[in-house]
mmCIF file of C-alpha atoms in Angstrom:
data_model
loop_
_atom_site.group_PDB
_atom_site.id
_atom_site.type_symbol
_atom_site.label_atom_id
_atom_site.label_comp_id
_atom_site.label_asym_id
_atom_site.label_seq_id
_atom_site.Cartn_x
_atom_site.Cartn_y
_atom_site.Cartn_z
ATOM 1 C CA MET A 1 106.021 83.228 46.889
ATOM 2 C CA ARG A 2 103.773 82.506 49.887
ATOM 3 C CA ILE A 3 101.106 79.809 49.896
ATOM 4 C CA LEU A 4 98.013 81.118 51.661
ATOM 5 C CA VAL A 5 95.193 78.984 52.971
ATOM 6 C CA THR A 6 92.033 80.462 54.437
ATOM 7 C CA VAL A 7 90.317 78.127 56.883
ATOM 8 C CA ARG A 8 86.746 78.945 57.854
ATOM 9 C CA THR A 9 85.593 77.600 61.183
ATOM 10 C CA SER A 10 82.343 77.970 63.031
ATOM 11 C CA GLY A 11 82.233 77.273 66.708
ATOM 12 C CA SER A 12 83.173 78.530 70.147
ATOM 13 C CA TYR A 13 86.188 80.823 69.920
ATOM 14 C CA GLU A 14 87.201 82.326 73.257
ATOM 15 C CA ALA A 15 86.898 85.831 71.847
ATOM 16 C CA LEU A 16 83.206 85.183 71.084
ATOM 17 C CA GLU A 17 82.395 83.141 74.160
ATOM 18 C CA ARG A 18 79.625 85.439 75.346
ATOM 19 C CA LEU A 19 77.967 85.389 71.956
ATOM 20 C CA MET A 20 78.101 81.614 71.837
ATOM 21 C CA MET A 21 76.705 81.282 75.374
ATOM 22 C CA SER A 22 73.756 83.386 74.341
ATOM 23 C CA GLY A 23 73.001 80.930 71.552
ATOM 24 C CA GLY A 24 74.423 82.905 68.642
ATOM 25 C CA GLN A 25 76.442 81.360 65.828
ATOM 26 C CA CYS A 26 79.480 82.837 64.219
ATOM 27 C CA SER A 27 81.914 82.131 61.446
ATOM 28 C CA MET A 28 85.540 83.247 61.435
ATOM 29 C CA ALA A 29 88.403 82.863 59.001
ATOM 30 C CA GLU A 30 92.025 82.028 59.824
ATOM 31 C CA THR A 31 94.771 82.590 57.273
ATOM 32 C CA LEU A 32 97.572 80.037 57.384
ATOM 33 C CA TYR A 33 100.844 80.187 55.496
ATOM 34 C CA LEU A 34 101.014 76.620 54.244
ATOM 35 C CA ASP A 35 104.728 76.736 53.416
ATOM 36 C CA LEU A 36 105.579 78.000 56.899
ATOM 37 C CA LEU A 37 103.264 75.430 58.483
ATOM 38 C CA PHE A 38 105.028 72.720 56.482
ATOM 39 C CA LEU A 39 108.515 73.888 57.527
ATOM 40 C CA VAL A 40 107.493 74.104 61.182
ATOM 41 C CA ASN A 41 106.090 70.574 61.122
ATOM 42 C CA LEU A 42 109.071 69.221 59.181
ATOM 43 C CA SER A 43 111.611 70.700 61.619
ATOM 44 C CA ALA A 44 109.745 69.595 64.740
ATOM 45 C CA ASP A 45 109.088 66.083 63.393
ATOM 46 C CA LEU A 46 112.737 65.656 62.401
ATOM 47 C CA TYR A 47 113.852 66.642 65.908
ATOM 48 C CA LEU A 48 111.379 64.257 67.515
ATOM 49 C CA LEU A 49 112.250 61.290 65.294
ATOM 50 C CA PHE A 50 115.970 61.824 65.878
ATOM 51 C CA LEU A 51 115.523 61.903 69.662
ATOM 52 C CA THR A 52 113.173 58.911 69.556
ATOM 53 C CA GLY A 53 115.825 56.978 67.650
ATOM 54 C CA LEU A 54 118.458 57.902 70.235
ATOM 55 C CA ILE A 55 116.302 56.634 73.090
ATOM 56 C CA LEU A 56 115.539 53.395 71.222
ATOM 57 C CA LYS A 57 119.252 53.024 70.336
ATOM 58 C CA GLU A 58 118.500 53.006 66.640
ATOM 59 C CA PRO A 59 121.392 53.775 64.234
ATOM 60 C CA VAL A 60 120.010 57.257 63.546
ATOM 61 C CA ARG A 61 123.163 58.527 61.870
ATOM 62 C CA LYS A 62 122.911 55.738 59.307
ATOM 63 C CA ARG A 63 119.217 56.380 58.726
ATOM 64 C CA LYS A 64 119.272 60.072 57.909
ATOM 65 C CA SER A 65 117.245 59.617 54.734
ATOM 66 C CA ARG A 66 114.594 57.514 56.512
ATOM 67 C CA LEU A 67 114.331 60.073 59.306
ATOM 68 C CA PHE A 68 113.930 62.851 56.757
ATOM 69 C CA PHE A 69 111.257 61.021 54.761
ATOM 70 C CA GLY A 70 109.464 60.117 57.992
ATOM 71 C CA SER A 71 109.358 63.749 59.101
ATOM 72 C CA PHE A 72 108.467 64.827 55.544
ATOM 73 C CA SER A 73 105.465 62.485 55.503
ATOM 74 C CA GLY A 74 104.375 63.731 58.927
ATOM 75 C CA ALA A 75 104.587 67.345 57.762
ATOM 76 C CA VAL A 76 102.609 66.588 54.592
ATOM 77 C CA LEU A 77 99.937 64.784 56.599
ATOM 78 C CA GLY A 78 99.806 67.625 59.122
ATOM 79 C CA CYS A 79 99.246 70.168 56.352
ATOM 80 C CA SER A 80 96.658 67.927 54.691
ATOM 81 C CA LEU A 81 94.591 67.845 57.878
ATOM 82 C CA VAL A 82 93.996 71.578 57.460
ATOM 83 C CA PHE A 83 91.645 70.764 54.592
ATOM 84 C CA VAL A 84 89.724 68.038 56.454
ATOM 85 C CA PRO A 85 86.329 69.378 57.672
ATOM 86 C CA VAL A 86 86.103 67.622 61.045
ATOM 87 C CA ARG A 87 83.679 68.852 63.715
ATOM 88 C CA SER A 88 84.339 66.171 66.324
ATOM 89 C CA VAL A 89 87.206 67.069 68.660
ATOM 90 C CA PHE A 90 87.816 63.385 69.439
ATOM 91 C CA LEU A 91 88.025 62.442 65.759
ATOM 92 C CA TRP A 92 90.289 65.386 65.099
ATOM 93 C CA LYS A 93 92.662 64.337 67.869
ATOM 94 C CA VAL A 94 92.758 60.806 66.459
ATOM 95 C CA LEU A 95 93.678 62.169 63.029
ATOM 96 C CA GLU A 96 96.127 64.700 64.451
ATOM 97 C CA LEU A 97 97.967 62.480 66.951
ATOM 98 C CA ILE A 98 97.713 58.851 65.893
ATOM 99 C CA LEU A 99 98.005 58.881 62.099
ATOM 100 C CA PRO A 100 101.168 61.048 61.844
ATOM 101 C CA ALA A 101 102.892 59.124 64.663
ATOM 102 C CA VAL A 102 102.149 55.751 63.048
ATOM 103 C CA LEU A 103 103.253 56.909 59.615
ATOM 104 C CA MET A 104 106.451 58.609 60.787
ATOM 105 C CA THR A 105 107.672 55.757 62.999
ATOM 106 C CA ARG A 106 106.965 53.161 60.308
ATOM 107 C CA ILE A 107 108.944 55.078 57.686
ATOM 108 C CA ALA A 108 111.800 56.115 59.994
ATOM 109 C CA PHE A 109 112.356 52.871 61.911
ATOM 110 C CA GLY A 110 110.844 50.191 59.696
ATOM 111 C CA ASN A 111 108.224 47.538 60.338
ATOM 112 C CA HIS A 112 108.580 45.870 63.752
ATOM 113 C CA GLY A 113 106.331 43.950 66.101
ATOM 114 C CA ILE A 114 103.331 45.536 67.782
ATOM 115 C CA ARG A 115 105.152 45.996 71.115
ATOM 116 C CA THR A 116 108.117 47.742 69.500
ATOM 117 C CA TRP A 117 105.783 49.909 67.441
ATOM 118 C CA LEU A 118 103.773 50.935 70.528
ATOM 119 C CA ARG A 119 106.984 51.801 72.320
ATOM 120 C CA GLN A 120 108.135 53.956 69.403
ATOM 121 C CA VAL A 121 104.830 55.824 69.238
ATOM 122 C CA CYS A 122 104.655 56.371 73.020
ATOM 123 C CA ILE A 123 108.198 57.748 73.151
ATOM 124 C CA LEU A 124 107.442 60.030 70.199
ATOM 125 C CA TRP A 125 104.326 61.334 71.968
ATOM 126 C CA MET A 126 106.234 61.848 75.207
ATOM 127 C CA LEU A 127 108.960 63.850 73.486
ATOM 128 C CA ALA A 128 106.353 65.901 71.618
ATOM 129 C CA LEU A 129 104.672 66.688 74.935
ATOM 130 C CA PHE A 130 107.947 67.839 76.499
ATOM 131 C CA MET A 131 108.875 69.898 73.450
ATOM 132 C CA GLY A 132 105.444 71.534 73.480
ATOM 133 C CA GLY A 133 105.915 72.377 77.152
ATOM 134 C CA ILE A 134 109.307 73.957 76.517
ATOM 135 C CA CYS A 135 107.927 75.979 73.600
ATOM 136 C CA SER A 136 105.011 77.123 75.776
ATOM 137 C CA VAL A 137 107.429 78.383 78.424
ATOM 138 C CA LEU A 138 109.406 80.266 75.775
ATOM 139 C CA GLU A 139 106.283 81.520 73.968
ATOM 140 C CA PRO A 140 106.372 85.248 73.072
ATOM 141 C CA ALA A 141 105.324 87.241 76.126
ATOM 142 C CA ASP A 142 105.091 90.746 74.695
ATOM 143 C CA GLY A 143 102.029 92.687 73.667
ATOM 144 C CA MET A 144 101.843 90.891 70.319
ATOM 145 C CA SER A 145 101.478 87.434 71.853
ATOM 146 C CA ALA A 146 97.710 87.376 72.136
ATOM 147 C CA SER A 147 96.361 84.029 70.983
ATOM 148 C CA VAL A 148 93.119 82.875 69.453
ATOM 149 C CA SER A 149 91.901 79.356 70.067
ATOM 150 C CA SER A 150 89.156 77.087 68.916
ATOM 151 C CA GLY A 151 88.274 73.511 69.616
ATOM 152 C CA PHE A 152 91.012 72.401 67.232
ATOM 153 C CA TRP A 153 93.575 75.195 66.911
ATOM 154 C CA LYS A 154 95.593 77.621 68.976
ATOM 155 C CA MET A 155 97.032 80.427 66.871
ATOM 156 C CA THR A 156 99.793 82.573 68.429
ATOM 157 C CA SER A 157 102.024 85.348 67.136
ATOM 158 C CA TRP A 158 104.976 83.055 66.477
ATOM 159 C CA SER A 159 107.170 84.239 63.630
ATOM 160 C CA ALA A 160 109.845 82.218 61.848
ATOM 161 C CA GLY A 161 112.533 84.385 63.446
ATOM 162 C CA ARG A 162 111.216 83.471 66.884
ATOM 163 C CA PHE A 163 109.973 79.960 66.360
ATOM 164 C CA PHE A 164 113.045 78.279 64.898
ATOM 165 C CA PRO A 165 115.483 79.515 67.608
ATOM 166 C CA VAL A 166 112.993 78.363 70.255
ATOM 167 C CA LEU A 167 112.650 75.030 68.460
ATOM 168 C CA GLY A 168 116.436 74.744 68.505
ATOM 169 C CA ILE A 169 116.556 75.471 72.244
ATOM 170 C CA ALA A 170 113.800 72.938 72.911
ATOM 171 C CA GLY A 171 115.596 70.353 70.794
ATOM 172 C CA LEU A 172 118.888 70.935 72.608
ATOM 173 C CA CYS A 173 117.169 70.618 75.991
ATOM 174 C CA LEU A 174 115.554 67.347 74.959
ATOM 175 C CA TYR A 175 118.804 66.084 73.421
ATOM 176 C CA ALA A 176 120.712 66.858 76.626
ATOM 177 C CA ALA A 177 118.030 65.063 78.651
ATOM 178 C CA VAL A 178 118.148 62.024 76.346
ATOM 179 C CA VAL A 179 121.960 61.836 76.518
ATOM 180 C CA PHE A 180 121.867 62.162 80.313
ATOM 181 C CA LEU A 181 119.259 59.413 80.667
ATOM 182 C CA GLU A 182 121.131 57.180 78.228
ATOM 183 C CA ARG A 183 124.405 57.576 80.137
ATOM 184 C CA ARG A 184 122.573 57.044 83.399
ATOM 185 C CA ALA A 185 121.082 53.819 82.046
ATOM 186 C CA VAL A 186 124.537 52.601 80.942
ATOM 187 C CA PHE A 187 125.941 53.488 84.365
ATOM 188 C CA CYS A 188 123.169 51.609 86.194
ATOM 189 C CA ASP A 189 123.626 48.667 83.818
ATOM 190 C CA ASN A 190 127.252 48.351 84.919
ATOM 191 C CA LEU A 191 126.535 48.742 88.629
ATOM 192 C CA TYR A 192 126.630 45.575 90.752
ATOM 193 C CA GLU A 193 126.673 44.425 94.343
ATOM 194 C CA VAL A 194 129.719 42.422 95.366
ATOM 195 C CA THR A 195 130.072 40.323 98.515
ATOM 196 C CA LEU A 196 133.675 39.772 99.589
ATOM 197 C CA HIS A 197 134.627 36.835 101.844
ATOM 198 C CA ASP A 198 137.910 36.634 103.758
ATOM 199 C CA HIS A 199 138.961 34.971 107.031
ATOM 200 C CA GLY A 200 135.386 34.151 108.043
ATOM 201 C CA LYS A 201 134.153 37.715 107.475
ATOM 202 C CA GLN A 202 132.154 39.199 104.646
ATOM 203 C CA LYS A 203 131.389 42.631 103.303
ATOM 204 C CA THR A 204 128.934 43.736 100.595
ATOM 205 C CA VAL A 205 129.864 46.779 98.523
ATOM 206 C CA ARG A 206 128.643 48.535 95.388
ATOM 207 C CA ALA A 207 130.891 47.924 92.408
ATOM 208 C CA LEU A 208 131.137 49.419 88.938
ATOM 209 C CA ARG A 209 132.288 47.337 85.992
ATOM 210 C CA ASP A 210 134.966 49.568 84.504
ATOM 211 C CA THR A 211 136.058 48.759 80.955
ATOM 212 C CA GLY A 212 139.044 51.038 81.565
ATOM 213 C CA ASN A 213 140.290 48.777 84.352
ATOM 214 C CA GLN A 214 142.766 46.476 82.596
ATOM 215 C CA LEU A 215 144.959 45.641 85.577
ATOM 216 C CA TYR A 216 146.450 42.151 85.715
ATOM 217 C CA GLU A 217 148.487 40.383 88.339
ATOM 218 C CA PRO A 218 152.015 40.251 86.827
ATOM 219 C CA TYR A 219 152.810 36.594 87.632
ATOM 220 C CA GLY A 220 149.747 34.639 86.510
ATOM 221 C CA HIS A 221 148.089 37.382 84.436
ATOM 222 C CA GLN A 222 144.887 37.171 86.477
ATOM 223 C CA PRO A 223 142.474 40.137 86.468
ATOM 224 C CA VAL A 224 142.695 42.565 89.381
ATOM 225 C CA HIS A 225 139.739 44.405 90.915
ATOM 226 C CA ILE A 226 140.124 47.649 92.876
ATOM 227 C CA LEU A 227 138.662 48.332 96.335
ATOM 228 C CA GLU A 228 138.780 51.450 98.494
ATOM 229 C CA LYS A 229 141.142 51.150 101.442
ATOM 230 C CA ARG A 230 138.491 52.455 103.838
ATOM 231 C CA VAL A 231 136.161 49.564 102.984
ATOM 232 C CA CYS A 232 138.950 46.990 103.119
ATOM 233 C CA LEU A 233 139.958 48.023 106.637
ATOM 234 C CA GLU A 234 136.379 47.553 107.869
ATOM 235 C CA PHE A 235 136.480 43.768 107.527
ATOM 236 C CA CYS A 236 140.025 42.787 106.554
ATOM 237 C CA GLU A 237 142.280 43.538 109.508
ATOM 238 C CA THR A 238 145.255 41.408 108.488
ATOM 239 C CA ALA A 239 146.634 40.667 105.066
ATOM 240 C CA SER A 240 149.330 38.298 103.869
ATOM 241 C CA GLY A 241 150.953 37.744 100.520
ATOM 242 C CA VAL A 242 150.740 41.371 99.463
ATOM 243 C CA ILE A 243 151.972 42.079 95.940
ATOM 244 C CA TYR A 244 152.222 45.343 94.020
ATOM 245 C CA ILE A 245 150.415 45.950 90.734
ATOM 246 C CA PRO A 246 151.894 48.490 88.299
ATOM 247 C CA PHE A 247 149.341 50.916 86.889
ATOM 248 C CA SER A 248 149.004 54.184 85.006
ATOM 249 C CA SER A 249 146.149 56.672 84.937
ATOM 250 C CA VAL A 250 145.306 60.239 83.994
ATOM 251 C CA GLY A 251 147.656 62.478 85.968
ATOM 252 C CA THR A 252 149.838 59.533 87.019
ATOM 253 C CA GLU A 253 152.234 58.109 84.444
ATOM 254 C CA ALA A 254 153.226 55.111 86.564
ATOM 255 C CA GLY A 255 152.470 53.830 90.027
ATOM 256 C CA LEU A 256 152.049 50.772 92.222
ATOM 257 C CA LEU A 257 148.914 49.494 93.946
ATOM 258 C CA PRO A 258 149.112 46.996 96.805
ATOM 259 C CA ALA A 259 146.952 43.933 96.165
ATOM 260 C CA VAL A 260 145.816 41.022 98.314
ATOM 261 C CA ARG A 261 144.110 37.743 97.537
ATOM 262 C CA MET A 262 140.733 37.127 99.175
ATOM 263 C CA GLU A 263 138.935 33.842 99.602
ATOM 264 C CA ARG A 264 135.870 34.450 97.473
ATOM 265 C CA MET A 265 133.905 37.156 95.693
ATOM 266 C CA GLU A 266 130.232 36.937 94.740
ATOM 267 C CA ILE A 267 128.780 39.278 92.120
ATOM 268 C CA TRP A 268 125.058 40.135 92.341
ATOM 269 C CA LYS A 269 122.679 41.930 89.996
ATOM 270 C CA ASN A 270 119.012 42.632 90.808
ATOM 271 C CA GLU A 271 119.249 40.360 93.867
ATOM 272 C CA LYS A 272 120.481 37.442 91.725
ATOM 273 C CA GLN A 273 123.944 35.961 92.030
ATOM 274 C CA ILE A 274 125.437 35.958 88.544
ATOM 275 C CA ARG A 275 129.033 34.944 89.212
ATOM 276 C CA THR A 276 131.396 33.625 91.888
ATOM 277 C CA LEU A 277 135.158 34.150 91.746
ATOM 278 C CA GLU A 278 137.493 32.068 93.886
ATOM 279 C CA GLN A 279 140.619 33.698 95.306
ATOM 280 C CA PRO A 280 140.340 36.973 93.370
ATOM 281 C CA TRP A 281 143.072 39.590 93.445
ATOM 282 C CA ILE A 282 141.930 42.851 95.051
ATOM 283 C CA ALA A 283 144.023 46.014 94.710
ATOM 284 C CA ILE A 284 143.684 48.637 97.431
ATOM 285 C CA SER A 285 143.133 52.276 96.462
ATOM 286 C CA GLU A 286 144.123 55.012 98.897
ATOM 287 C CA THR A 287 141.731 57.505 97.308
ATOM 288 C CA PRO A 288 137.931 57.222 96.879
ATOM 289 C CA LEU A 289 136.955 55.643 93.568
ATOM 290 C CA SER A 290 133.761 57.689 93.185
ATOM 291 C CA PRO A 291 133.697 61.422 94.001
ATOM 292 C CA ARG A 292 130.006 61.142 94.947
ATOM 293 C CA HIS A 293 130.412 57.786 96.727
ATOM 294 C CA GLN A 294 128.185 55.934 94.249
ATOM 295 C CA TYR A 295 130.375 52.829 94.445
ATOM 296 C CA GLU A 296 133.351 51.553 96.460
ATOM 297 C CA MET A 297 134.844 49.028 94.057
ATOM 298 C CA LEU A 298 135.883 48.764 90.399
ATOM 299 C CA LEU A 299 135.437 45.413 88.707
ATOM 300 C CA HIS A 300 137.837 44.340 85.989
ATOM 301 C CA GLY A 301 136.764 45.230 82.464
ATOM 302 C CA GLU A 302 136.788 41.648 81.144
ATOM 303 C CA LEU A 303 133.932 40.518 83.426
#
């Protein structure tokens, strides 16, 4: 059973532009399938709320019901707007953009402060904009794709068989982008500048805090940091008291890394010194630590 809604609009459709420019008035009818419109809105809103939650680091997998009810309310509101006789484009945009976003974010993520709420709404809008762009690129391009537009609507020849796969592709693209940006943010969060001091010389390098680095000096159980040999040779010409640190890694069941003790190590973040370590143990790696040379040192995971 299909739910049909006939919407009568009077105004400046592109197909009747000449008639409107000559001062004539016209009235046209658009037939909408309300059930299909509801499903389209529900699917798109659910995608957008899920991705918004990922960006905001909300526990989206524990809030499945809230995400669903948020997208459900947005879809209901979107369908309800079909019956609202609004002639002002500005007022229509307010009803179309602001009200659903406010309602959906409140239901999905709860009641927070004004700044958090604004951030949620802005991210939701941004994702909706990107998803709309992706769908526009993948819009049907055959002879049946002619569109009709008014001040409020743009009707295309989308069918359910076309729309939902495209929506899935758009969602996957956005999800991949969100995951990439999230991992990039975590990477940048763990990236530091380290200034090494030894024998009156100093060297500043980029260092990554690696939670997988659990190397300890075997005698006093002090944490060991790892530095590329190339960097070490640039400012540390002589070394005394070399010890060997046992280690294991992917592809290497067991091995030994030479390690030396330096005078001091300063750790910086955003041009602020956050920690100073006296006489740290530094292991020397023969191979580059970063394939793309993004850092030259690995900090111990307990820092």
